[in-house]
């Protein structure tokens, strides 16, 4: 009966879907930014140089750690501790992956863990920058809206005061003219008529001014349209504000969800990588012991490779899997051989590059996981 892997089966399906979703977001927002950071910066333009560089790095890292999916499928870690090696090897078919293949391919998964963790830190840092830029943008919009509203109210009150003053002056002139031309017997009736006219004009002007001021500061759009005081600029500002609020809410919800998914996957990959690192150390220890005591094993027998003939007699830094000592140089330790240095005269460039990325993957994973690298710098 096959043992259950440390990684859930659903992870092998959800992880590629999550990468595809972020790639779709990047393509949809190609004119603004790239990667998950594009979702955060979709409504902030123009982007700074730092923001564009961070977004490009986030998108570029989608592909390397996606290459680790086949290796994760073929390496189900089914235990922990001293029994992890035996249980894991029992669950792997020899025809699918040999022990030497396991040693060669584990650094690929460890490199994916390192890149995914780096991408997560980059995303969190990008979110902090986004929140800062968004707050500044909102403050500028609020200040502009407040200034526009204050100017509109001030103009309305000025018009109301001017209308009241004009009505009062007209009523006073009418009273003086009537008093001068009327007879003495009609003074009382003229004064009464002037008073009623003044009262009516002042009441009408005051009522009009109050209605105009109320409609200018009221949040009710129907009242503002009824008095014809809502211009095109005000309507555009209100529509932009409503649309911006909806876009902000949708952006925050999607970004937080994807960020939580990233954190979960990063922790899961980190735990899986720690178990793979322990498995790799056990395999290398067993291989070294077999070679030191002179016992033949499939782990110590190099496979013929016409493309890399130099790899049949020298080890690969970071898990090349070829650990046969060089009998001509008298090497007995496959790790501390005399010709193990990275600057051997017959060392080719492809082999050096292959050794370099494996060494980087193992050392960087040991750093982020808090493990101590052995004295050889690799295992």
Short mmCIF file of C-alpha atoms in Angstrom, two decimals:
data_model
loop_
_atom_site.label_atom_id
_atom_site.label_comp_id
_atom_site.label_asym_id
_atom_site.label_seq_id
_atom_site.Cartn_x
_atom_site.Cartn_y
_atom_site.Cartn_z
CA UNK A 1 0.00 0.00 0.00
CA UNK A 2 1.46 3.35 -1.05
CA UNK A 3 2.12 5.86 1.66
CA UNK A 4 0.59 9.31 1.55
CA UNK A 5 2.88 12.09 0.40
CA UNK A 6 3.70 15.06 2.62
CA UNK A 7 2.30 17.40 -0.04
CA UNK A 8 -1.45 17.07 -0.62
CA UNK A 9 -2.54 15.92 -4.05
CA UNK A 10 -4.63 19.07 -4.50
CA UNK A 11 -1.47 21.18 -4.29
CA UNK A 12 -0.18 19.68 -7.52
CA UNK A 13 -3.30 21.00 -9.29
CA UNK A 14 -3.91 24.29 -7.46
CA UNK A 15 -0.31 25.48 -7.70
CA UNK A 16 -0.25 25.57 -11.54
CA UNK A 17 -3.72 27.14 -11.59
CA UNK A 18 -2.55 29.90 -9.29
CA UNK A 19 0.42 30.58 -11.55
CA UNK A 20 -1.88 30.64 -14.60
CA UNK A 21 -4.25 33.09 -12.87
CA UNK A 22 -1.41 35.48 -12.12
CA UNK A 23 -0.16 35.19 -15.70
CA UNK A 24 -3.65 36.03 -17.03
CA UNK A 25 -3.78 39.08 -14.75
CA UNK A 26 -0.38 40.15 -16.04
CA UNK A 27 -1.48 39.87 -19.68
CA UNK A 28 -4.78 41.67 -19.04
CA UNK A 29 -2.96 44.59 -17.42
CA UNK A 30 0.01 44.54 -19.77
CA UNK A 31 -0.18 48.26 -20.39
CA UNK A 32 0.13 49.11 -16.70
CA UNK A 33 2.47 46.60 -15.03
CA UNK A 34 3.35 42.92 -14.85
CA UNK A 35 2.72 40.02 -12.49
CA UNK A 36 0.71 40.13 -9.28
CA UNK A 37 2.02 43.64 -8.63
CA UNK A 38 0.06 44.77 -11.71
CA UNK A 39 -3.15 44.06 -9.83
CA UNK A 40 -2.06 46.40 -7.06
CA UNK A 41 -0.80 49.15 -9.37
CA UNK A 42 -3.58 48.89 -11.96
CA UNK A 43 -5.08 52.25 -10.96
CA UNK A 44 -1.90 54.19 -10.20
CA UNK A 45 -0.31 55.85 -13.22
CA UNK A 46 2.34 56.55 -14.21
CA UNK A 47 4.43 53.80 -12.62
CA UNK A 48 7.87 54.61 -11.28
CA UNK A 49 11.00 52.87 -12.49
CA UNK A 50 11.31 50.89 -9.25
CA UNK A 51 7.72 49.66 -9.49
CA UNK A 52 8.20 48.48 -13.08
CA UNK A 53 11.43 46.61 -12.21
CA UNK A 54 9.80 44.89 -9.23
CA UNK A 55 6.82 43.87 -11.34
CA UNK A 56 9.06 42.47 -14.09
CA UNK A 57 10.98 40.38 -11.56
CA UNK A 58 7.72 39.05 -10.13
CA UNK A 59 6.57 37.95 -13.59
CA UNK A 60 9.94 36.44 -14.54
CA UNK A 61 9.89 34.20 -11.46
CA UNK A 62 6.62 32.55 -12.52
CA UNK A 63 8.38 30.20 -14.94
CA UNK A 64 11.41 28.82 -13.01
CA UNK A 65 9.51 27.42 -10.06
CA UNK A 66 6.80 26.08 -12.36
CA UNK A 67 9.48 23.73 -13.75
CA UNK A 68 9.65 21.99 -10.37
CA UNK A 69 6.14 20.49 -10.67
CA UNK A 70 7.28 17.28 -12.48
CA UNK A 71 10.00 16.74 -9.87
CA UNK A 72 7.55 17.25 -7.01
CA UNK A 73 5.21 14.70 -8.56
CA UNK A 74 8.03 12.16 -8.81
CA UNK A 75 9.35 12.74 -5.25
CA UNK A 76 6.59 12.10 -2.70
CA UNK A 77 8.23 12.54 0.71
CA UNK A 78 6.31 10.07 2.85
CA UNK A 79 8.05 10.26 6.21
CA UNK A 80 10.35 12.20 8.51
CA UNK A 81 13.41 11.40 10.54
CA UNK A 82 15.66 8.37 9.97
CA UNK A 83 12.87 6.42 8.26
CA UNK A 84 12.18 9.08 5.63
CA UNK A 85 14.76 7.70 3.20
CA UNK A 86 13.50 4.12 3.33
CA UNK A 87 9.83 5.06 3.09
CA UNK A 88 10.41 7.53 0.27
CA UNK A 89 12.57 5.15 -1.74
CA UNK A 90 9.98 2.41 -1.27
CA UNK A 91 7.31 4.65 -2.80
CA UNK A 92 9.40 5.48 -5.90
CA UNK A 93 9.59 3.03 -8.75
CA UNK A 94 13.22 2.29 -9.77
CA UNK A 95 12.22 2.53 -13.42
CA UNK A 96 10.87 6.06 -12.88
CA UNK A 97 13.74 7.63 -10.94
CA UNK A 98 17.01 6.14 -9.73
CA UNK A 99 18.79 7.32 -6.56
CA UNK A 100 21.27 9.23 -8.71
CA UNK A 101 18.40 10.99 -10.49
CA UNK A 102 16.97 11.96 -7.12
CA UNK A 103 20.29 13.54 -6.12
CA UNK A 104 20.42 15.43 -9.41
CA UNK A 105 16.85 16.75 -9.33
CA UNK A 106 16.37 17.71 -5.68
CA UNK A 107 18.28 21.02 -6.15
CA UNK A 108 15.67 22.02 -8.76
CA UNK A 109 12.91 21.88 -6.15
CA UNK A 110 15.07 23.65 -3.57
CA UNK A 111 15.77 26.44 -6.06
CA UNK A 112 12.03 26.74 -6.70
CA UNK A 113 11.44 27.10 -2.95
CA UNK A 114 14.03 29.88 -2.77
CA UNK A 115 12.59 31.77 -5.74
CA UNK A 116 9.02 31.43 -4.49
CA UNK A 117 10.00 32.74 -1.05
CA UNK A 118 11.83 35.66 -2.65
CA UNK A 119 8.79 36.36 -4.83
CA UNK A 120 6.57 36.38 -1.74
CA UNK A 121 8.79 38.89 0.05
CA UNK A 122 8.87 41.03 -3.09
CA UNK A 123 5.07 40.95 -3.31
CA UNK A 124 4.63 42.01 0.32
CA UNK A 125 7.10 44.85 -0.17
CA UNK A 126 5.25 45.88 -3.33
CA UNK A 127 1.97 45.91 -1.39
CA UNK A 128 3.47 48.32 1.14
CA UNK A 129 4.57 50.66 -1.66
CA UNK A 130 1.12 50.37 -3.26
CA UNK A 131 -0.64 51.28 0.00
CA UNK A 132 1.59 54.34 0.44
CA UNK A 133 1.03 55.55 -3.14
CA UNK A 134 -2.69 54.87 -2.94
CA UNK A 135 -3.03 56.89 0.29
CA UNK A 136 -1.22 59.85 -1.26
CA UNK A 137 -3.40 59.65 -4.37
CA UNK A 138 -6.59 59.60 -2.30
CA UNK A 139 -5.44 62.58 -0.24
CA UNK A 140 -4.87 64.61 -3.42
CA UNK A 141 -8.32 63.65 -4.78
CA UNK A 142 -10.02 64.56 -1.50
CA UNK A 143 -8.23 67.91 -1.34
CA UNK A 144 -9.25 68.76 -4.91
CA UNK A 145 -12.87 67.79 -4.27
CA UNK A 146 -13.00 69.85 -1.06
CA UNK A 147 -11.55 72.90 -2.82
CA UNK A 148 -14.08 72.59 -5.64
CA UNK A 149 -17.01 72.30 -3.21
CA UNK A 150 -15.85 75.30 -1.16
CA UNK A 151 -15.50 77.47 -4.27
CA UNK A 152 -19.00 76.50 -5.45
CA UNK A 153 -20.60 77.30 -2.09
CA UNK A 154 -18.75 80.63 -1.86
CA UNK A 155 -19.94 81.68 -5.33
CA UNK A 156 -23.55 80.73 -4.48
CA UNK A 157 -23.56 82.77 -1.26
CA UNK A 158 -22.06 85.77 -3.08
CA UNK A 159 -24.86 85.62 -5.66
CA UNK A 160 -27.47 85.46 -2.87
CA UNK A 161 -26.05 88.52 -1.07
CA UNK A 162 -25.90 90.47 -4.32
CA UNK A 163 -29.53 89.64 -5.13
CA UNK A 164 -30.66 90.74 -1.65
CA UNK A 165 -28.81 94.06 -1.90
CA UNK A 166 -30.30 94.79 -5.33
CA UNK A 167 -33.83 94.08 -4.13
CA UNK A 168 -33.41 96.35 -1.10
CA UNK A 169 -32.04 99.24 -3.19
CA UNK A 170 -34.91 98.95 -5.67
CA UNK A 171 -37.53 98.98 -2.91
CA UNK A 172 -35.95 102.03 -1.24
CA UNK A 173 -35.86 104.00 -4.49
CA UNK A 174 -39.52 103.17 -5.11
CA UNK A 175 -40.50 104.40 -1.65
CA UNK A 176 -38.63 107.71 -2.05
CA UNK A 177 -40.16 108.36 -5.48
CA UNK A 178 -43.68 107.63 -4.27
CA UNK A 179 -43.29 109.89 -1.22
CA UNK A 180 -42.06 112.83 -3.32
CA UNK A 181 -44.84 112.71 -5.91
CA UNK A 182 -47.75 111.79 -3.65
CA UNK A 183 -49.95 114.22 -1.86
CA UNK A 184 -49.84 114.76 1.86
CA UNK A 185 -53.15 112.99 2.26
CA UNK A 186 -51.72 109.80 0.58
CA UNK A 187 -48.51 109.53 2.68
CA UNK A 188 -49.85 106.81 4.94
CA UNK A 189 -51.05 104.66 2.03
CA UNK A 190 -47.74 105.10 0.14
CA UNK A 191 -45.70 104.09 3.18
CA UNK A 192 -47.88 101.02 3.66
CA UNK A 193 -47.51 100.04 -0.01
CA UNK A 194 -43.73 100.50 0.06
CA UNK A 195 -43.41 98.45 3.21
CA UNK A 196 -45.38 95.57 1.74
CA UNK A 197 -43.36 95.71 -1.49
CA UNK A 198 -40.07 95.72 0.41
CA UNK A 199 -41.15 92.81 2.58
CA UNK A 200 -42.20 90.74 -0.44
CA UNK A 201 -38.98 91.40 -2.36
CA UNK A 202 -36.72 90.69 0.61
CA UNK A 203 -38.63 87.48 1.42
CA UNK A 204 -38.36 86.25 -2.17
CA UNK A 205 -34.64 87.03 -2.40
CA UNK A 206 -33.88 85.39 0.95
CA UNK A 207 -35.84 82.27 0.05
CA UNK A 208 -34.05 81.97 -3.29
CA UNK A 209 -30.62 82.37 -1.65
CA UNK A 210 -31.34 79.74 0.99
CA UNK A 211 -32.59 77.27 -1.61
CA UNK A 212 -29.49 77.79 -3.75
CA UNK A 213 -27.12 77.35 -0.79
CA UNK A 214 -28.93 74.26 0.45
CA UNK A 215 -28.87 72.63 -2.96
CA UNK A 216 -25.13 73.34 -3.29
CA UNK A 217 -24.12 71.56 -0.09
CA UNK A 218 -26.76 68.84 -0.07
CA UNK A 219 -25.65 65.30 -0.96
CA UNK A 220 -28.94 64.66 -2.74
CA UNK A 221 -28.24 64.58 -6.48
CA UNK A 222 -31.93 65.02 -7.46
CA UNK A 223 -32.19 68.36 -5.60
CA UNK A 224 -29.04 69.62 -7.28
CA UNK A 225 -30.23 68.65 -10.75
CA UNK A 226 -33.68 70.24 -10.06
CA UNK A 227 -32.12 73.68 -9.53
CA UNK A 228 -29.67 73.24 -12.41
CA UNK A 229 -26.62 73.84 -10.23
CA UNK A 230 -24.69 70.58 -10.91
CA UNK A 231 -22.27 71.16 -13.77
CA UNK A 232 -20.51 68.59 -15.96
CA UNK A 233 -17.25 68.71 -13.98
CA UNK A 234 -19.06 67.93 -10.73
CA UNK A 235 -20.87 64.99 -12.33
CA UNK A 236 -17.64 63.56 -13.76
CA UNK A 237 -15.93 63.89 -10.38
CA UNK A 238 -18.77 62.06 -8.65
CA UNK A 239 -18.80 59.25 -11.23
CA UNK A 240 -15.02 58.86 -11.04
CA UNK A 241 -15.20 58.71 -7.25
CA UNK A 242 -17.87 55.99 -7.28
CA UNK A 243 -16.03 53.93 -9.89
CA UNK A 244 -12.76 54.35 -8.03
CA UNK A 245 -14.30 53.06 -4.82
CA UNK A 246 -15.64 49.92 -6.51
CA UNK A 247 -12.32 49.27 -8.24
CA UNK A 248 -10.47 49.75 -4.96
CA UNK A 249 -12.67 47.24 -3.14
CA UNK A 250 -12.32 44.62 -5.89
CA UNK A 251 -8.57 45.17 -6.10
CA UNK A 252 -8.04 44.79 -2.36
CA UNK A 253 -10.17 41.62 -2.14
CA UNK A 254 -8.41 39.87 -5.04
CA UNK A 255 -4.94 40.99 -3.96
CA UNK A 256 -5.42 39.84 -0.35
CA UNK A 257 -6.76 36.47 -1.51
CA UNK A 258 -3.82 35.86 -3.84
CA UNK A 259 -1.40 37.00 -1.15
CA UNK A 260 -2.84 34.51 1.37
CA UNK A 261 -2.58 31.75 -1.24
CA UNK A 262 1.04 32.69 -1.85
CA UNK A 263 1.86 32.60 1.87
CA UNK A 264 0.27 29.15 2.24
CA UNK A 265 2.12 27.77 -0.78
CA UNK A 266 5.42 29.28 0.40
CA UNK A 267 5.13 27.64 3.83
CA UNK A 268 4.13 24.34 2.23
CA UNK A 269 7.04 24.40 -0.21
CA UNK A 270 9.46 25.40 2.53
CA UNK A 271 8.42 22.45 4.71
CA UNK A 272 8.63 20.11 1.73
CA UNK A 273 12.05 21.49 0.81
CA UNK A 274 13.38 20.91 4.34
CA UNK A 275 12.37 17.25 4.08
CA UNK A 276 13.99 16.98 0.65
CA UNK A 277 17.18 18.55 2.01
CA UNK A 278 17.34 15.96 4.77
CA UNK A 279 16.68 13.22 2.21
CA UNK A 280 19.50 14.53 0.02
CA UNK A 281 21.94 14.52 2.94
CA UNK A 282 21.03 10.92 3.78
CA UNK A 283 21.51 9.82 0.18
CA UNK A 284 24.89 11.54 -0.06
CA UNK A 285 25.99 10.08 3.28
CA UNK A 286 25.06 6.56 2.21
CA UNK A 287 26.76 7.07 -1.14
CA UNK A 288 29.97 8.33 0.46
CA UNK A 289 30.08 5.42 2.89
CA UNK A 290 29.64 2.89 0.09
CA UNK A 291 32.42 4.47 -1.99
CA UNK A 292 34.81 4.84 0.94
CA UNK A 293 34.52 1.15 1.81
CA UNK A 294 34.88 0.13 -1.85
CA UNK A 295 31.42 -1.41 -2.27
CA UNK A 296 29.83 -1.22 -5.69
CA UNK A 297 26.47 0.42 -5.93
CA UNK A 298 24.23 1.98 -8.51
CA UNK A 299 24.84 5.28 -6.74
CA UNK A 300 28.58 5.19 -7.42
CA UNK A 301 28.56 3.83 -10.99
CA UNK A 302 28.53 6.72 -13.47
CA UNK A 303 26.30 6.54 -16.50
CA UNK A 304 27.86 7.09 -19.91
CA UNK A 305 26.94 10.47 -21.33
CA UNK A 306 28.55 11.45 -24.66
CA UNK A 307 27.57 15.09 -24.11
CA UNK A 308 29.34 15.29 -20.74
CA UNK A 309 32.31 12.85 -20.75
CA UNK A 310 34.14 14.90 -18.12
CA UNK A 311 31.40 14.11 -15.57
CA UNK A 312 32.35 10.42 -15.43
CA UNK A 313 35.38 10.97 -13.23
CA UNK A 314 34.62 14.10 -11.23
CA UNK A 315 31.85 15.05 -8.82
CA UNK A 316 29.36 17.82 -9.51
CA UNK A 317 29.08 20.64 -6.99
CA UNK A 318 25.62 20.68 -5.51
CA UNK A 319 24.44 17.18 -6.29
CA UNK A 320 25.72 16.06 -9.69
CA UNK A 321 25.41 12.49 -8.50
CA UNK A 322 28.76 11.24 -9.89
CA UNK A 323 30.87 10.52 -6.84
CA UNK A 324 33.52 8.10 -8.17
CA UNK A 325 36.99 8.96 -6.79
CA UNK A 326 39.88 9.55 -9.16
CA UNK A 327 42.24 6.57 -8.76
CA UNK A 328 45.10 8.28 -10.60
CA UNK A 329 45.26 11.13 -8.11
CA UNK A 330 44.90 8.86 -5.11
CA UNK A 331 41.58 10.35 -4.01
CA UNK A 332 39.73 8.38 -1.38
CA UNK A 333 37.24 11.07 -0.36
CA UNK A 334 34.76 11.89 -3.15
CA UNK A 335 34.00 15.26 -1.57
CA UNK A 336 37.49 16.48 -0.63
CA UNK A 337 39.35 15.33 -3.76
CA UNK A 338 42.52 17.13 -4.86
CA UNK A 339 41.05 18.18 -8.22
CA UNK A 340 37.69 19.26 -6.85
CA UNK A 341 38.38 22.99 -7.18
CA UNK A 342 36.17 25.04 -9.50
CA UNK A 343 39.15 26.21 -11.59
CA UNK A 344 40.52 22.90 -12.93
CA UNK A 345 42.15 23.37 -16.36
CA UNK A 346 39.96 20.76 -18.03
CA UNK A 347 36.73 22.01 -16.46
CA UNK A 348 34.30 23.11 -19.20
CA UNK A 349 31.89 26.05 -19.05
CA UNK A 350 28.63 24.02 -19.16
CA UNK A 351 29.79 21.91 -16.24
CA UNK A 352 30.80 24.98 -14.27
CA UNK A 353 27.45 26.67 -14.84
CA UNK A 354 25.60 23.51 -13.86
CA UNK A 355 27.64 23.30 -10.67
CA UNK A 356 27.13 26.99 -9.95
CA UNK A 357 23.34 26.97 -9.95
CA UNK A 358 23.20 23.79 -7.89
CA UNK A 359 25.52 25.27 -5.30
CA UNK A 360 23.47 28.47 -5.22
CA UNK A 361 20.22 26.54 -4.79
CA UNK A 362 21.51 24.50 -1.85
CA UNK A 363 23.27 27.34 -0.04
CA UNK A 364 20.40 29.80 -0.45
CA UNK A 365 17.86 27.22 0.72
CA UNK A 366 19.98 26.48 3.79
CA UNK A 367 20.01 30.22 4.48
CA UNK A 368 16.24 30.81 4.27
CA UNK A 369 15.42 27.60 6.15
CA UNK A 370 17.93 28.26 8.93
CA UNK A 371 19.95 25.10 8.31
CA UNK A 372 23.71 24.82 8.59
CA UNK A 373 25.68 23.98 5.46
CA UNK A 374 28.36 21.32 5.85
CA UNK A 375 32.06 22.06 5.72
CA UNK A 376 32.24 21.25 2.02
CA UNK A 377 29.92 24.17 1.34
CA UNK A 378 27.32 22.03 -0.41
CA UNK A 379 26.24 19.00 1.58
#
